[in-house]
């Protein structure tokens, strides 16, 4: 179900900064529900065009403000589309939280792999073998070492996994871990 959705940018009058600028705000309206948030930037009142919700003129400052407005608009629209695709509906509160990154639980590869191994360990001796469990632990350790070596990170969100990640991991297994082809494929295909 499609919902009515609007984004409005405005300057917050009555909240003047010492330099005379006003805070730039964004108002999201979804099906009549309104939520707003600060864009974390100040705008000189003389540059703000209330009707168009943008800075006027071609000055560097106006261009910077308009680029920020456009970037926020694109990000909010992207989050709106993602929420519609994943949940089938959007509220102004959900959209604001998604844009601001509030309450968004990101699944990560190492965390998920470790959870898998804990569950798998419970099945060893019943429907799974210790050898398979041992291989899963080895792969998990190789992934941790790969993330540290290649990305200087301890974990990575699942949404960042792509073909490059897989190719880089395969290269890491062959070069850094000296794994042969059958071992690499065993690790990659599980």
Coordinates of C-alpha atoms in Angstrom, one line a residue:
X1 CA 0.0 0.0 0.0
X2 CA 1.4 3.3 -1.1
X3 CA 1.3 6.2 1.5
X4 CA 1.3 9.9 1.1
X5 CA 4.8 11.1 1.8
X6 CA 6.4 14.6 1.8
X7 CA 9.7 16.1 2.8
X8 CA 9.9 19.8 3.8
X9 CA 13.0 21.8 4.7
X10 CA 12.7 24.9 6.8
X11 CA 14.7 27.2 9.0
X12 CA 13.6 27.3 12.7
X13 CA 12.7 30.8 13.5
X14 CA 13.2 31.9 17.1
X15 CA 16.3 29.7 17.5
X16 CA 18.8 32.2 16.2
X17 CA 22.5 31.4 16.7
X18 CA 24.9 34.1 17.9
X19 CA 26.1 34.6 14.3
X20 CA 22.5 35.3 13.3
X21 CA 22.0 32.0 11.4
X22 CA 19.0 29.7 11.9
X23 CA 19.0 25.9 12.3
X24 CA 18.0 24.0 9.2
X25 CA 15.2 21.5 9.9
X26 CA 13.6 18.6 8.0
X27 CA 9.9 17.8 8.4
X28 CA 8.7 14.3 7.2
X29 CA 5.0 13.8 6.7
X30 CA 3.7 10.3 6.1
X31 CA -0.1 9.8 5.9
X32 CA -0.6 12.9 7.9
X33 CA 1.8 12.0 10.7
X34 CA 4.6 14.6 11.1
X35 CA 8.1 14.1 12.5
X36 CA 11.0 16.5 12.3
X37 CA 14.7 16.6 12.9
X38 CA 17.6 18.9 12.8
X39 CA 19.8 18.8 9.7
X40 CA 22.8 19.7 11.9
X41 CA 23.6 22.9 10.0
X42 CA 22.8 26.6 10.2
X43 CA 21.5 28.9 7.4
X44 CA 21.7 32.6 7.1
X45 CA 18.0 33.8 6.9
X46 CA 18.8 36.1 4.0
X47 CA 19.7 33.0 1.8
X48 CA 16.7 30.9 2.7
X49 CA 13.8 30.7 0.2
X50 CA 10.8 29.5 2.2
X51 CA 8.7 28.7 -0.8
X52 CA 11.2 26.4 -2.5
X53 CA 12.8 25.1 0.7
X54 CA 16.3 25.8 -0.6
X55 CA 19.0 28.5 -0.4
X56 CA 18.9 31.1 -3.1
X57 CA 21.7 32.4 -5.2
X58 CA 24.9 30.9 -6.5
X59 CA 27.2 31.7 -3.7
X60 CA 29.5 28.9 -2.4
X61 CA 27.5 28.9 0.9
X62 CA 24.2 28.5 -1.0
X63 CA 25.6 25.7 -3.1
X64 CA 26.8 23.9 0.1
X65 CA 23.4 24.3 1.8
X66 CA 21.5 23.0 -1.3
X67 CA 23.9 20.1 -1.7
X68 CA 23.2 19.1 1.9
X69 CA 19.4 19.4 1.4
X70 CA 19.6 17.3 -1.8
X71 CA 21.7 14.7 0.0
X72 CA 19.3 14.4 2.9
X73 CA 16.3 14.3 0.5
X74 CA 18.0 11.4 -1.4
X75 CA 18.8 9.5 1.8
X76 CA 15.3 9.9 3.2
X77 CA 13.8 8.7 -0.1
X78 CA 16.1 5.7 -0.1
X79 CA 15.1 4.8 3.5
X80 CA 11.4 5.3 2.5
X81 CA 11.8 2.8 -0.4
X82 CA 13.7 0.3 1.8
X83 CA 11.0 0.4 4.5
X84 CA 8.3 -0.1 1.9
X85 CA 10.2 -3.0 0.5
X86 CA 11.0 -4.7 3.8
X87 CA 7.9 -3.8 5.9
X88 CA 5.2 -3.0 3.4
X89 CA 4.3 0.3 5.2
X90 CA 6.0 3.4 6.5
X91 CA 5.3 5.8 9.4
X92 CA 6.9 9.2 9.9
X93 CA 8.5 7.9 13.1
X94 CA 10.0 4.8 11.4
X95 CA 11.3 6.9 8.6
X96 CA 12.9 9.4 10.9
X97 CA 14.5 6.7 13.0
X98 CA 15.7 4.8 9.9
X99 CA 17.3 8.0 8.5
X100 CA 18.9 8.9 11.9
X101 CA 20.0 5.2 12.4
X102 CA 18.0 5.0 15.7
X103 CA 17.0 1.5 16.7
X104 CA 18.3 -0.1 13.5
X105 CA 19.7 -3.5 14.4
X106 CA 22.3 -4.5 11.9
X107 CA 23.1 -8.1 11.4
X108 CA 26.8 -8.8 11.1
X109 CA 28.7 -11.7 9.6
X110 CA 30.9 -12.7 12.6
X111 CA 28.1 -12.4 15.1
X112 CA 25.8 -14.5 12.9
X113 CA 28.5 -17.0 12.3
X114 CA 29.3 -17.3 16.0
X115 CA 25.6 -17.8 16.8
X116 CA 25.4 -20.5 14.1
X117 CA 28.4 -22.3 15.6
X118 CA 26.8 -22.2 19.1
X119 CA 23.6 -23.7 17.7
X120 CA 25.6 -26.2 15.7
X121 CA 27.7 -27.3 18.7
X122 CA 24.4 -28.4 20.5
X123 CA 23.7 -30.8 17.6
X124 CA 27.2 -32.5 17.6
X125 CA 26.8 -36.2 18.5
X126 CA 23.1 -36.2 17.5
X127 CA 22.7 -35.1 13.9
X128 CA 26.1 -33.4 13.3
X129 CA 29.7 -34.4 13.6
X130 CA 32.5 -32.9 15.5
X131 CA 34.6 -32.6 12.3
X132 CA 32.0 -30.4 10.6
X133 CA 31.7 -28.3 13.7
X134 CA 35.5 -27.9 13.8
X135 CA 35.6 -26.8 10.2
X136 CA 32.9 -24.2 10.9
X137 CA 35.0 -22.8 13.8
X138 CA 38.1 -22.7 11.5
X139 CA 36.2 -20.8 8.8
X140 CA 34.9 -18.4 11.4
X141 CA 38.4 -17.8 12.7
X142 CA 39.7 -17.3 9.1
X143 CA 36.9 -14.7 8.5
X144 CA 37.9 -12.8 11.7
X145 CA 41.6 -12.8 10.6
X146 CA 40.6 -11.8 7.1
X147 CA 38.4 -8.9 8.3
X148 CA 41.3 -7.7 10.5
X149 CA 43.9 -8.1 7.8
X150 CA 42.0 -6.6 4.9
X151 CA 39.5 -4.2 6.4
X152 CA 41.0 -3.5 9.8
X153 CA 37.7 -4.4 11.4
X154 CA 36.4 -7.0 13.8
X155 CA 33.0 -7.5 12.0
X156 CA 31.1 -6.4 8.9
X157 CA 27.3 -5.8 8.3
X158 CA 25.7 -8.4 6.1
X159 CA 24.5 -5.7 3.8
X160 CA 28.1 -4.8 2.9
X161 CA 28.9 -8.3 1.7
X162 CA 29.3 -8.5 -2.1
X163 CA 31.3 -10.4 -4.8
X164 CA 34.4 -8.3 -4.0
X165 CA 34.3 -9.5 -0.4
X166 CA 34.1 -13.1 -1.5
X167 CA 36.9 -12.7 -4.0
X168 CA 39.1 -11.0 -1.5
X169 CA 38.4 -13.7 1.1
X170 CA 39.3 -16.4 -1.4
X171 CA 42.5 -14.6 -2.2
X172 CA 43.3 -14.2 1.5
X173 CA 42.7 -18.0 2.1
X174 CA 45.1 -18.8 -0.8
X175 CA 47.8 -16.4 0.0
X176 CA 47.8 -15.7 3.8
X177 CA 46.5 -19.1 4.9
X178 CA 48.2 -21.1 2.1
X179 CA 45.0 -23.1 1.5
X180 CA 44.7 -25.2 -1.6
X181 CA 41.8 -25.1 -4.1
X182 CA 39.7 -27.9 -2.5
X183 CA 40.1 -26.4 1.0
X184 CA 39.2 -22.9 -0.3
X185 CA 36.1 -24.2 -2.0
X186 CA 35.2 -26.3 1.1
X187 CA 35.4 -23.1 3.2
X188 CA 33.5 -21.0 0.8
X189 CA 30.7 -23.4 0.0
X190 CA 30.4 -24.9 3.5

